[in-house]
Short mmCIF file of C-alpha atoms in Angstrom, two decimals:
data_model
loop_
_atom_site.label_atom_id
_atom_site.label_comp_id
_atom_site.label_asym_id
_atom_site.label_seq_id
_atom_site.Cartn_x
_atom_site.Cartn_y
_atom_site.Cartn_z
CA MET N 1 -55.90 41.22 -16.55
CA VAL N 2 -52.22 40.68 -15.85
CA ASP N 3 -50.23 43.89 -16.37
CA ASP N 4 -46.93 44.09 -18.24
CA LYS N 5 -44.81 44.25 -15.08
CA GLU N 6 -46.24 41.02 -13.68
CA ARG N 7 -45.81 39.28 -17.00
CA ASN N 8 -42.17 40.34 -17.06
CA MET N 9 -41.69 38.85 -13.59
CA LYS N 10 -42.86 35.46 -14.86
CA CYS N 11 -40.93 35.26 -18.08
CA LEU N 12 -37.95 36.71 -19.85
CA THR N 13 -38.34 37.73 -23.49
CA PHE N 14 -35.49 37.89 -25.94
CA PHE N 15 -35.84 39.59 -29.28
CA LEU N 16 -33.47 38.03 -31.73
CA MET N 17 -32.92 39.65 -35.08
CA LEU N 18 -32.82 36.98 -37.75
CA PRO N 19 -30.17 37.24 -40.49
CA GLU N 20 -32.60 36.48 -43.35
CA THR N 21 -33.56 39.51 -45.54
CA VAL N 22 -37.10 40.31 -46.44
CA LYS N 23 -36.53 39.89 -50.17
CA ASN N 24 -35.86 36.16 -49.81
CA ARG N 25 -39.30 35.53 -48.40
CA SER N 26 -42.66 35.19 -50.06
CA LYS N 27 -44.63 38.28 -50.98
CA LYS N 28 -47.29 37.47 -48.41
CA SER N 29 -44.74 37.21 -45.64
CA SER N 30 -43.06 40.36 -46.89
CA LYS N 31 -46.29 42.26 -46.75
CA LYS N 32 -46.98 41.20 -43.16
CA THR N 33 -43.49 41.99 -42.18
CA ASN N 34 -43.66 45.50 -43.69
CA GLN N 35 -46.90 46.15 -41.85
CA SER N 36 -45.36 45.03 -38.60
CA SER N 37 -42.29 47.10 -39.33
CA SER N 38 -44.21 50.26 -40.19
CA SER N 39 -46.31 50.01 -37.05
CA SER N 40 -43.24 49.65 -34.88
CA SER N 41 -41.62 52.73 -36.50
CA SER N 42 -44.38 55.10 -35.55
CA ASN N 43 -42.12 56.72 -32.89
CA GLY N 44 -39.80 58.34 -35.38
CA SER N 45 -37.74 55.27 -36.40
CA SER N 46 -39.25 54.82 -39.86
CA LYS N 47 -35.86 55.20 -41.52
CA LEU N 48 -34.63 51.82 -40.15
CA PRO N 49 -34.68 48.94 -42.67
CA PRO N 50 -37.44 46.37 -42.23
CA VAL N 51 -36.45 43.47 -39.96
CA CYS N 52 -38.06 40.31 -38.68
CA TYR N 53 -38.13 39.36 -34.96
CA GLU N 54 -38.71 36.04 -33.27
CA ILE N 55 -39.91 35.92 -29.66
CA ILE N 56 -38.48 33.19 -27.39
CA THR N 57 -39.77 32.82 -23.82
CA LEU N 58 -37.54 31.21 -21.16
CA LYS N 59 -38.64 30.32 -17.64
CA THR N 60 -36.52 32.07 -15.02
CA LYS N 61 -36.59 29.12 -12.58
CA LYS N 62 -34.93 26.71 -14.96
CA LYS N 63 -31.99 24.88 -13.32
CA LYS N 64 -28.59 25.98 -14.51
CA LYS N 65 -26.51 23.41 -16.32
CA MET N 66 -22.83 22.81 -15.77
CA ALA N 67 -20.32 22.84 -18.58
CA ALA N 68 -20.10 19.04 -18.60
CA ASP N 69 -23.90 18.80 -19.00
CA ILE N 70 -24.13 21.33 -21.81
CA PHE N 71 -21.12 19.97 -23.66
CA PRO N 72 -21.02 16.20 -23.04
CA ARG N 73 -17.71 14.63 -23.86
CA LYS N 74 -17.64 13.13 -27.34
CA LYS N 75 -15.11 11.07 -29.18
CA PRO N 76 -12.99 13.24 -31.49
CA ALA N 77 -14.31 13.24 -35.04
CA SER N 78 -10.88 12.95 -36.64
CA SER N 79 -7.74 11.01 -35.84
CA SER N 80 -5.83 14.27 -35.32
CA SER N 81 -7.70 14.91 -32.05
CA THR N 82 -6.02 13.50 -28.96
CA THR N 83 -7.75 12.26 -25.83
CA VAL N 84 -6.67 13.22 -22.32
CA GLN N 85 -5.44 9.70 -21.64
CA GLN N 86 -3.26 9.84 -24.74
CA TYR N 87 -1.83 13.15 -23.58
CA HIS N 88 -1.03 11.64 -20.19
CA GLN N 89 0.80 8.72 -21.74
CA GLN N 90 2.70 10.83 -24.25
CA ASN N 91 3.57 13.57 -21.80
CA LEU N 92 5.38 11.13 -19.53
CA SER N 93 8.22 11.02 -22.04
CA ASN N 94 7.59 13.98 -24.36
CA ASN N 95 7.16 17.48 -22.97
CA ASN N 96 7.05 19.36 -26.27
CA LEU N 97 3.59 18.41 -27.50
CA ILE N 98 1.55 20.91 -29.50
CA PRO N 99 -2.17 20.28 -28.89
CA ALA N 100 -4.59 20.16 -31.78
CA PRO N 101 -6.13 23.49 -32.92
CA ASN N 102 -8.99 24.55 -30.64
CA TRP N 103 -8.06 21.71 -28.27
CA GLN N 104 -9.83 23.48 -25.43
CA GLY N 105 -13.16 22.62 -27.03
CA LEU N 106 -12.44 18.91 -26.90
CA TYR N 107 -12.65 18.72 -23.11
CA PRO N 108 -15.74 19.81 -21.15
CA THR N 109 -14.16 20.11 -17.69
CA ILE N 110 -11.38 22.26 -16.29
CA ARG N 111 -9.77 19.10 -14.90
CA GLU N 112 -9.39 17.61 -18.37
CA ARG N 113 -8.14 20.84 -19.90
CA ASN N 114 -5.71 21.27 -17.03
CA ALA N 115 -4.43 17.72 -17.54
CA VAL N 116 -3.35 18.56 -21.09
CA MET N 117 -0.78 20.92 -19.59
CA PHE N 118 0.88 18.11 -17.61
CA ASN N 119 4.56 17.88 -18.64
CA ASN N 120 3.79 20.15 -21.59
CA ASP N 121 5.96 23.07 -22.74
CA LEU N 122 2.89 24.94 -23.98
CA MET N 123 2.56 28.14 -21.89
CA ALA N 124 5.17 26.82 -19.42
CA ASP N 125 6.65 29.65 -17.35
CA VAL N 126 9.14 27.62 -15.32
CA HIS N 127 11.35 24.57 -15.85
CA PHE N 128 12.80 22.10 -13.35
CA VAL N 129 16.11 20.28 -13.75
CA VAL N 130 15.41 17.21 -11.63
CA GLY N 131 17.80 14.47 -10.51
CA PRO N 132 21.44 14.10 -9.48
CA PRO N 133 24.26 15.19 -11.81
CA GLY N 134 24.51 12.83 -14.74
CA GLY N 135 20.89 11.69 -14.38
CA THR N 136 18.90 14.90 -14.70
CA GLN N 137 15.68 15.49 -16.60
CA ARG N 138 14.30 18.91 -17.63
CA LEU N 139 10.58 19.19 -16.92
CA PRO N 140 8.21 22.09 -17.71
CA GLY N 141 5.80 23.60 -15.21
CA HIS N 142 3.10 26.23 -14.87
CA LYS N 143 3.46 28.34 -11.74
CA TYR N 144 -0.24 28.91 -11.15
CA VAL N 145 -1.12 25.20 -11.34
CA LEU N 146 1.81 24.23 -9.11
CA ALA N 147 1.00 26.92 -6.55
CA VAL N 148 -2.60 25.70 -6.32
CA GLY N 149 -1.38 22.16 -5.64
CA SER N 150 1.42 22.83 -3.15
CA SER N 151 2.02 25.45 -0.48
CA VAL N 152 5.77 25.09 -1.06
CA PHE N 153 5.39 25.97 -4.74
CA HIS N 154 3.11 28.87 -3.75
CA ALA N 155 5.78 30.28 -1.47
CA MET N 156 8.43 29.63 -4.12
CA PHE N 157 6.59 31.54 -6.87
CA TYR N 158 4.27 34.01 -5.10
CA GLY N 159 5.58 34.34 -1.54
CA GLU N 160 7.39 37.29 -0.01
CA LEU N 161 10.79 35.72 -0.77
CA ALA N 162 9.82 34.44 -4.22
CA GLU N 163 12.61 34.36 -6.79
CA ASP N 164 11.86 35.02 -10.41
CA LYS N 165 13.80 32.11 -11.94
CA ASP N 166 13.03 30.43 -15.24
CA GLU N 167 14.91 27.27 -14.25
CA ILE N 168 15.02 25.56 -10.85
CA ARG N 169 17.42 22.72 -10.00
CA ILE N 170 16.21 19.88 -7.75
CA PRO N 171 19.10 17.40 -7.35
CA ASP N 172 17.65 15.44 -4.40
CA VAL N 173 14.44 14.19 -6.09
CA ASP N 174 14.15 11.31 -8.53
CA PRO N 175 12.78 12.48 -11.93
CA ALA N 176 10.21 9.67 -12.11
CA ALA N 177 8.97 10.52 -8.60
CA PHE N 178 8.76 14.22 -9.48
CA LEU N 179 6.70 13.36 -12.55
CA THR N 180 4.36 11.26 -10.42
CA MET N 181 3.84 14.25 -8.13
CA LEU N 182 3.24 16.58 -11.09
CA LYS N 183 0.71 14.14 -12.52
CA TYR N 184 -1.22 14.25 -9.27
CA ILE N 185 -1.14 18.08 -9.15
CA TYR N 186 -2.16 18.53 -12.79
CA CYS N 187 -4.43 15.54 -13.40
CA ASP N 188 -5.67 14.60 -9.92
CA GLU N 189 -4.45 11.07 -10.58
CA ILE N 190 -2.20 8.89 -8.42
CA ASP N 191 -0.06 6.40 -10.31
CA LEU N 192 2.36 4.66 -7.94
CA ALA N 193 4.94 1.96 -8.67
CA ALA N 194 6.82 -0.25 -6.24
CA ASP N 195 10.26 0.90 -7.41
CA THR N 196 9.53 4.64 -7.07
CA VAL N 197 6.98 4.87 -4.25
CA LEU N 198 9.58 5.75 -1.59
CA ALA N 199 11.05 8.47 -3.80
CA THR N 200 7.52 9.74 -4.49
CA LEU N 201 6.80 9.84 -0.75
CA TYR N 202 9.96 11.90 -0.29
CA ALA N 203 8.85 14.36 -2.99
CA ALA N 204 5.32 14.59 -1.54
CA LYS N 205 6.75 15.29 1.91
CA LYS N 206 9.22 17.87 0.61
CA TYR N 207 6.60 19.85 -1.30
CA ILE N 208 3.81 19.26 1.27
CA VAL N 209 1.34 17.35 -0.88
CA PRO N 210 -0.37 15.46 1.97
CA HIS N 211 -2.95 13.44 0.02
CA LEU N 212 -0.27 12.03 -2.28
CA ALA N 213 1.91 11.24 0.76
CA ARG N 214 -1.00 9.38 2.39
CA ALA N 215 -1.54 7.38 -0.79
CA CYS N 216 2.16 6.44 -0.80
CA VAL N 217 1.95 5.25 2.81
CA ASN N 218 -1.17 3.19 2.04
CA PHE N 219 0.62 1.65 -0.94
CA LEU N 220 3.59 0.73 1.25
CA GLU N 221 1.37 -0.77 3.94
CA THR N 222 -0.43 -3.03 1.47
CA SER N 223 2.86 -4.19 -0.08
CA LEU N 224 4.58 -4.69 3.27
CA SER N 225 6.29 -8.06 3.74
CA ALA N 226 9.21 -9.61 5.59
CA LYS N 227 11.45 -8.89 2.58
CA ASN N 228 11.04 -5.10 2.73
CA ALA N 229 9.93 -4.51 6.34
CA CYS N 230 13.37 -3.49 7.62
CA VAL N 231 13.95 -0.97 4.82
CA LEU N 232 10.47 0.47 5.23
CA LEU N 233 11.03 0.70 8.98
CA SER N 234 14.08 2.85 8.34
CA GLN N 235 12.21 5.04 5.84
CA SER N 236 9.08 5.37 7.97
CA CYS N 237 11.17 6.77 10.82
CA LEU N 238 12.85 9.19 8.40
CA PHE N 239 9.48 10.38 7.04
CA GLU N 240 7.88 10.43 10.51
CA GLU N 241 5.04 8.05 9.65
CA PRO N 242 4.17 6.36 12.98
CA ASP N 243 1.38 4.17 11.55
CA LEU N 244 3.69 2.71 8.93
CA THR N 245 6.39 2.25 11.58
CA GLN N 246 4.00 0.24 13.72
CA ARG N 247 2.99 -1.98 10.79
CA CYS N 248 6.67 -2.61 10.02
CA TRP N 249 7.31 -3.68 13.60
CA GLU N 250 4.37 -6.09 13.48
CA VAL N 251 5.87 -7.84 10.46
CA ILE N 252 9.43 -7.81 11.82
CA ASP N 253 8.36 -9.21 15.19
CA ALA N 254 6.23 -12.02 13.77
CA GLN N 255 8.48 -12.93 10.82
CA ALA N 256 11.77 -11.94 12.41
CA GLU N 257 13.94 -14.65 10.91
CA LEU N 258 12.70 -13.96 7.38
CA ALA N 259 13.18 -10.22 7.86
CA LEU N 260 16.70 -10.62 9.26
CA LYS N 261 17.72 -12.89 6.39
CA SER N 262 16.36 -10.54 3.72
CA GLU N 263 18.64 -8.46 1.50
CA GLY N 264 16.88 -5.32 2.67
CA PHE N 265 18.16 -5.80 6.21
CA CYS N 266 21.70 -5.04 5.05
CA ASP N 267 20.54 -1.70 3.60
CA ILE N 268 19.30 -0.18 6.85
CA ASP N 269 21.12 2.58 8.70
CA PHE N 270 22.96 2.08 12.00
CA GLN N 271 20.21 3.64 14.10
CA THR N 272 17.63 1.21 12.70
CA LEU N 273 20.03 -1.69 13.26
CA GLU N 274 20.29 -0.77 16.92
CA SER N 275 16.52 -0.50 17.33
CA ILE N 276 16.03 -3.98 15.84
CA LEU N 277 18.76 -5.55 17.98
CA ARG N 278 17.18 -4.00 21.08
CA ARG N 279 13.72 -5.33 20.23
CA GLU N 280 12.32 -7.37 23.10
CA THR N 281 9.53 -9.00 21.05
CA LEU N 282 11.75 -10.17 18.21
CA ASN N 283 10.54 -13.68 17.42
CA ALA N 284 13.85 -15.24 16.30
CA LYS N 285 16.65 -17.46 17.47
CA GLU N 286 19.59 -15.45 18.74
CA ILE N 287 22.01 -17.18 16.37
CA VAL N 288 19.93 -15.80 13.47
CA VAL N 289 20.20 -12.31 14.96
CA PHE N 290 23.97 -12.72 15.30
CA GLU N 291 24.43 -13.88 11.70
CA ALA N 292 22.24 -11.04 10.40
CA ALA N 293 24.35 -8.48 12.25
CA LEU N 294 27.53 -9.90 10.69
CA ASN N 295 25.96 -9.73 7.21
CA TRP N 296 25.04 -6.09 7.82
CA ALA N 297 28.59 -5.35 9.01
CA GLU N 298 30.05 -6.83 5.83
CA VAL N 299 27.91 -4.59 3.61
CA GLU N 300 28.62 -1.59 5.82
CA CYS N 301 32.35 -2.13 5.34
CA GLN N 302 31.79 -1.96 1.60
CA ARG N 303 29.76 1.24 1.97
CA GLN N 304 32.61 2.79 3.96
CA ASP N 305 35.29 1.44 1.59
CA LEU N 306 36.86 -0.64 4.36
CA ALA N 307 38.63 -3.95 3.89
CA LEU N 308 36.48 -6.99 4.70
CA SER N 309 38.27 -8.02 7.88
CA ILE N 310 37.05 -9.28 11.24
CA GLU N 311 38.43 -6.14 12.89
CA ASN N 312 36.54 -3.81 10.55
CA LYS N 313 33.29 -5.78 10.96
CA ARG N 314 33.54 -5.35 14.71
CA LYS N 315 34.47 -1.71 14.23
CA VAL N 316 31.36 -0.83 12.20
CA LEU N 317 29.13 -2.76 14.60
CA GLY N 318 30.51 -0.83 17.55
CA LYS N 319 28.44 -1.03 20.71
CA ALA N 320 25.59 -2.62 18.78
CA LEU N 321 27.46 -5.94 19.08
CA TYR N 322 26.59 -6.05 22.79
CA LEU N 323 22.86 -5.76 21.97
CA ILE N 324 23.03 -9.31 20.57
CA ARG N 325 22.02 -11.65 23.40
CA ILE N 326 24.75 -14.20 22.80
CA PRO N 327 24.53 -15.79 26.28
CA THR N 328 20.91 -16.78 25.51
CA MET N 329 21.88 -18.88 22.48
CA ALA N 330 21.68 -22.64 22.61
CA LEU N 331 25.12 -23.97 23.62
CA ASP N 332 25.53 -25.72 20.26
CA ASP N 333 24.72 -22.49 18.37
CA PHE N 334 27.29 -20.59 20.38
CA ALA N 335 30.02 -23.23 20.17
CA ASN N 336 29.63 -23.84 16.44
CA GLY N 337 28.71 -20.30 15.44
CA ALA N 338 29.49 -17.20 17.50
CA ALA N 339 32.52 -18.67 19.29
CA GLN N 340 34.22 -19.49 15.97
CA SER N 341 33.23 -16.33 14.09
CA GLY N 342 36.35 -14.43 15.19
CA VAL N 343 34.30 -11.37 16.09
CA LEU N 344 34.46 -12.07 19.82
CA THR N 345 37.69 -11.58 21.74
CA LEU N 346 39.28 -14.54 23.51
CA ASN N 347 38.23 -13.20 26.91
CA GLU N 348 34.63 -12.71 25.74
CA THR N 349 34.52 -16.26 24.41
CA ASN N 350 35.89 -17.73 27.66
CA ASP N 351 33.50 -15.70 29.83
CA ILE N 352 30.49 -16.79 27.81
CA PHE N 353 31.53 -20.46 28.06
CA LEU N 354 31.79 -20.00 31.82
CA TRP N 355 28.36 -18.39 31.78
CA TYR N 356 26.94 -21.60 30.33
CA THR N 357 28.75 -24.01 32.66
CA ALA N 358 30.01 -22.41 35.86
CA ALA N 359 28.01 -22.07 39.02
CA LYS N 360 29.54 -18.65 39.63
CA LYS N 361 28.83 -16.78 36.41
CA PRO N 362 31.10 -13.93 35.30
CA GLU N 363 29.85 -10.44 34.49
CA LEU N 364 29.21 -9.90 30.79
CA GLN N 365 28.81 -6.83 28.60
CA PHE N 366 26.28 -8.72 26.54
CA VAL N 367 22.58 -8.78 27.46
CA SER N 368 22.02 -12.13 29.17
CA LYS N 369 18.23 -12.09 29.46
CA ALA N 370 16.35 -13.90 26.69
CA ARG N 371 13.91 -11.97 24.54
CA LYS N 372 10.24 -12.36 25.37
CA GLY N 373 9.26 -12.89 21.75
CA LEU N 374 5.57 -13.09 20.85
CA VAL N 375 2.90 -15.09 22.62
CA PRO N 376 0.86 -17.08 20.06
CA GLN N 377 -2.92 -16.92 20.15
CA ARG N 378 -5.17 -19.92 19.52
CA CYS N 379 -8.50 -19.73 17.74
CA HIS N 380 -10.58 -22.81 18.69
CA ARG N 381 -13.52 -23.37 16.35
CA PHE N 382 -15.30 -26.34 18.02
CA GLN N 383 -17.46 -26.31 21.13
CA SER N 384 -16.82 -29.98 21.91
CA CYS N 385 -14.95 -33.06 20.71
CA ALA N 386 -15.73 -36.78 20.58
CA TYR N 387 -14.51 -40.13 19.28
CA ARG N 388 -16.17 -43.19 17.77
CA SER N 389 -15.06 -46.65 16.90
CA ASN N 390 -15.07 -46.04 13.15
CA GLN N 391 -13.77 -42.45 12.83
CA TRP N 392 -11.65 -40.27 12.64
CA ARG N 393 -9.41 -42.44 10.45
CA TYR N 394 -6.50 -41.32 8.24
CA ARG N 395 -5.46 -43.01 5.02
CA GLY N 396 -3.65 -40.22 3.21
CA ARG N 397 -6.82 -38.18 2.71
CA CYS N 398 -6.94 -34.40 3.17
CA ASP N 399 -8.70 -32.54 5.97
CA SER N 400 -9.26 -28.92 5.00
CA ILE N 401 -11.14 -25.77 6.07
CA GLN N 402 -11.32 -22.21 4.75
CA PHE N 403 -11.02 -19.13 6.97
CA ALA N 404 -10.84 -15.34 6.80
CA VAL N 405 -9.84 -12.69 9.34
CA ASP N 406 -10.72 -9.01 9.75
CA LYS N 407 -7.16 -7.92 10.70
CA ARG N 408 -3.71 -8.82 9.48
CA VAL N 409 -2.34 -11.81 11.38
CA PHE N 410 0.51 -14.31 10.99
CA ILE N 411 -0.42 -17.99 11.01
CA ALA N 412 2.29 -19.90 12.89
CA GLY N 413 0.68 -23.37 12.76
CA PHE N 414 -2.37 -25.50 13.46
CA GLY N 415 -3.61 -27.29 16.54
CA LEU N 416 -4.58 -30.92 15.72
CA TYR N 417 -6.37 -33.70 17.56
CA GLY N 418 -4.49 -36.83 18.56
CA SER N 419 -5.21 -40.48 19.20
CA SER N 420 -8.35 -41.57 21.04
CA CYS N 421 -6.83 -45.02 21.69
CA GLY N 422 -3.86 -44.15 23.88
CA SER N 423 -0.47 -42.73 23.00
CA ALA N 424 0.40 -42.53 19.30
CA GLU N 425 2.61 -40.69 16.84
CA TYR N 426 1.35 -38.97 13.69
CA SER N 427 3.07 -37.64 10.62
CA ALA N 428 1.46 -34.37 9.52
CA LYS N 429 1.84 -32.39 6.31
CA ILE N 430 0.30 -28.97 6.87
CA GLU N 431 -0.34 -26.45 4.13
CA LEU N 432 -1.72 -22.93 3.76
CA LYS N 433 -3.02 -21.66 0.42
CA ARG N 434 -4.65 -18.60 -1.05
CA GLN N 435 -6.59 -19.02 -4.30
CA GLY N 436 -4.69 -22.21 -5.01
CA VAL N 437 -1.24 -20.70 -4.39
CA VAL N 438 0.77 -22.38 -1.62
CA LEU N 439 1.97 -19.79 0.90
CA GLY N 440 3.46 -22.14 3.46
CA GLN N 441 3.83 -25.84 4.16
CA ASN N 442 5.71 -28.12 6.47
CA LEU N 443 6.12 -31.84 7.14
CA SER N 444 6.61 -32.85 10.76
CA LYS N 445 5.63 -35.37 13.41
CA TYR N 446 3.82 -34.95 16.69
CA PHE N 447 3.15 -37.26 19.61
CA SER N 448 -0.28 -37.46 21.25
CA ASP N 449 -0.81 -38.77 24.77
CA GLY N 450 -4.30 -40.18 24.28
CA SER N 451 -6.09 -37.10 25.67
CA SER N 452 -8.60 -34.89 23.86
CA SER N 453 -6.15 -31.98 23.94
CA THR N 454 -4.91 -30.34 20.75
CA PHE N 455 -1.27 -30.65 19.69
CA PRO N 456 0.56 -27.84 17.84
CA VAL N 457 2.18 -28.37 14.45
CA TRP N 458 4.23 -25.39 13.22
CA PHE N 459 5.19 -23.88 9.90
CA GLU N 460 8.87 -23.17 9.36
CA TYR N 461 8.07 -19.45 9.29
CA PRO N 462 4.80 -17.68 10.21
CA VAL N 463 2.66 -16.87 7.15
CA GLN N 464 1.25 -13.39 6.70
CA ILE N 465 -2.55 -13.33 6.32
CA GLU N 466 -4.33 -10.28 4.91
CA PRO N 467 -7.83 -9.31 6.10
CA ASP N 468 -11.11 -10.01 4.27
CA THR N 469 -9.70 -12.79 2.10
CA PHE N 470 -10.37 -16.51 2.44
CA TYR N 471 -7.41 -18.85 2.91
CA THR N 472 -7.37 -22.65 2.89
CA ALA N 473 -5.83 -24.57 5.78
CA SER N 474 -5.11 -28.24 5.03
CA VAL N 475 -3.49 -31.22 6.71
CA ILE N 476 -2.77 -34.77 5.60
CA LEU N 477 -2.24 -37.06 8.58
CA ASP N 478 -0.67 -40.48 8.57
CA GLY N 479 -1.25 -42.65 11.64
CA ASN N 480 -2.65 -46.06 12.48
CA GLU N 481 -4.76 -44.94 15.42
CA LEU N 482 -8.20 -43.37 15.33
CA SER N 483 -8.32 -39.83 16.68
CA TYR N 484 -10.66 -37.42 18.37
CA PHE N 485 -12.64 -35.05 16.17
CA GLY N 486 -14.42 -31.76 16.75
CA GLN N 487 -18.15 -31.14 16.66
CA GLU N 488 -20.58 -28.24 17.10
CA GLY N 489 -18.39 -26.07 14.92
CA MET N 490 -18.84 -22.29 14.72
CA THR N 491 -18.85 -20.22 11.54
CA GLU N 492 -17.47 -17.16 13.36
CA VAL N 493 -15.11 -16.97 16.34
CA GLN N 494 -13.92 -13.88 18.22
CA CYS N 495 -10.33 -14.37 19.36
CA GLY N 496 -9.02 -11.32 21.18
CA LYS N 497 -9.31 -8.40 18.77
CA VAL N 498 -9.46 -10.68 15.72
CA THR N 499 -12.66 -12.07 14.22
CA VAL N 500 -12.23 -15.33 12.29
CA GLN N 501 -14.83 -16.72 9.86
CA PHE N 502 -14.91 -20.33 8.66
CA GLN N 503 -16.42 -22.06 5.66
CA CYS N 504 -16.14 -25.49 4.08
CA SER N 505 -13.37 -26.26 1.61
CA SER N 506 -13.65 -28.27 -1.58
CA ASP N 507 -10.15 -29.63 -0.87
CA SER N 508 -11.44 -31.59 2.11
CA THR N 509 -11.72 -35.30 1.21
CA ASN N 510 -11.71 -36.79 4.70
CA GLY N 511 -14.90 -35.27 6.08
CA THR N 512 -13.65 -32.10 7.79
CA GLY N 513 -16.00 -29.11 7.50
CA VAL N 514 -17.40 -26.25 9.52
CA GLN N 515 -19.54 -28.43 11.76
CA GLY N 516 -16.96 -31.09 12.60
CA GLY N 517 -13.64 -32.77 11.86
CA GLN N 518 -9.95 -31.97 12.24
CA ILE N 519 -7.93 -28.71 12.40
CA PRO N 520 -9.68 -27.49 15.54
CA GLU N 521 -7.24 -24.59 16.07
CA LEU N 522 -5.45 -21.86 14.18
CA ILE N 523 -2.30 -20.69 15.95
CA PHE N 524 -1.33 -17.12 15.06
CA TYR N 525 0.41 -13.90 16.05
CA ALA N 526 -1.52 -10.63 15.94
#
């Protein structure tokens, strides 16, 4: 027989006194209850009123439930209850919300209850006046929550040098960026926008919120293009983000002319200007570099409240002018551009002309060695080529193929087959699309010498290609002669550190596919 101690080890018994009185029950139940009560009062407790007990047995090994399991989230029964998402949206512009009565019971997790406090004056024990004079915004905060989310806030409120201030002024942070940081600290949500991501990165760096800073950098990397690469280069150096700096250089090198012609180039600081002008791998004509430097100088004069004169442009450029490799320009570009700009002195202009023409070249302050630029890579997708008497013929039909890469690259052009019947000239319209959207196209001519070699046809500017997405490469050739065509095509090609995958395109109406046809090469920078 199991003794009482062993039974107690196996189960836990609770005696719950029920609120019902004996008089509301039937006489039979009342009689049994009185008997039970009298027997239990044999130890001197007969004066206690009769009560009824219910025995409930619970297993001790039952798994504990979390709050979210016991109280699953339900939709509020009335319209007066507000969801967490509604609080988030309202709190972005209204920091004086009064939650519904017993609002804590609406949300099963501490994260959701904590989120209600985001930008909310309820229980706020500190306020921030954020933004420059004339554009400030007063935002509430809760010291404990902020200290948990940032070591800077912890030191500010609970450190040895903590100051007990009810209001803190932060003039160097944008209010929208500060709100984005608070939303992450309170709600564990990251909501970034293109126009405030740099300001948010600054706030995350200032208050040491590393995960938010990493998210900002990832956002900037995915939105990186030739239009904003120069500005992001400047900011990445300021924020000490080497990975982002490297990605910026990749874009600037490959799409140098687009980057130099962008509005963002004129917004960079002098140190960044110098680093770009020194760049050995800049893939641009030197006349484009020269014109970009003059555009920057014009904007810099405005920033310094200087008159827009040739003298002041040269003044703000300073020694950076000599980083432009003017002697490496084509003679026509120099004669019609730099020589007539007025920025160069008469002696400098004469010496550079002599550099072009004289056998004994004068010494120059300008760098006279041409930039190396980037070496294009070629991805060849066929193992062999051939020709036949009845193909490959061109009558305005499209040859097309789809491809995807595993790393960001910049497509500079295509390699195409030429005539199999001797020398011939072709007119080629090349095009690059993504999901039907044209990213780049060009119309040009190329001359083939009758060999089975491929002949490059270039886009005006290299086109940025993102990884793990299929793009469509197309060409429409116009020529009287039959050409070579590829065969034994490969679905996957390893080219250096880049893996390229190919698949057939529905745009192809002239027979080109994975196994054979035209567009044997992709020419790219990586």
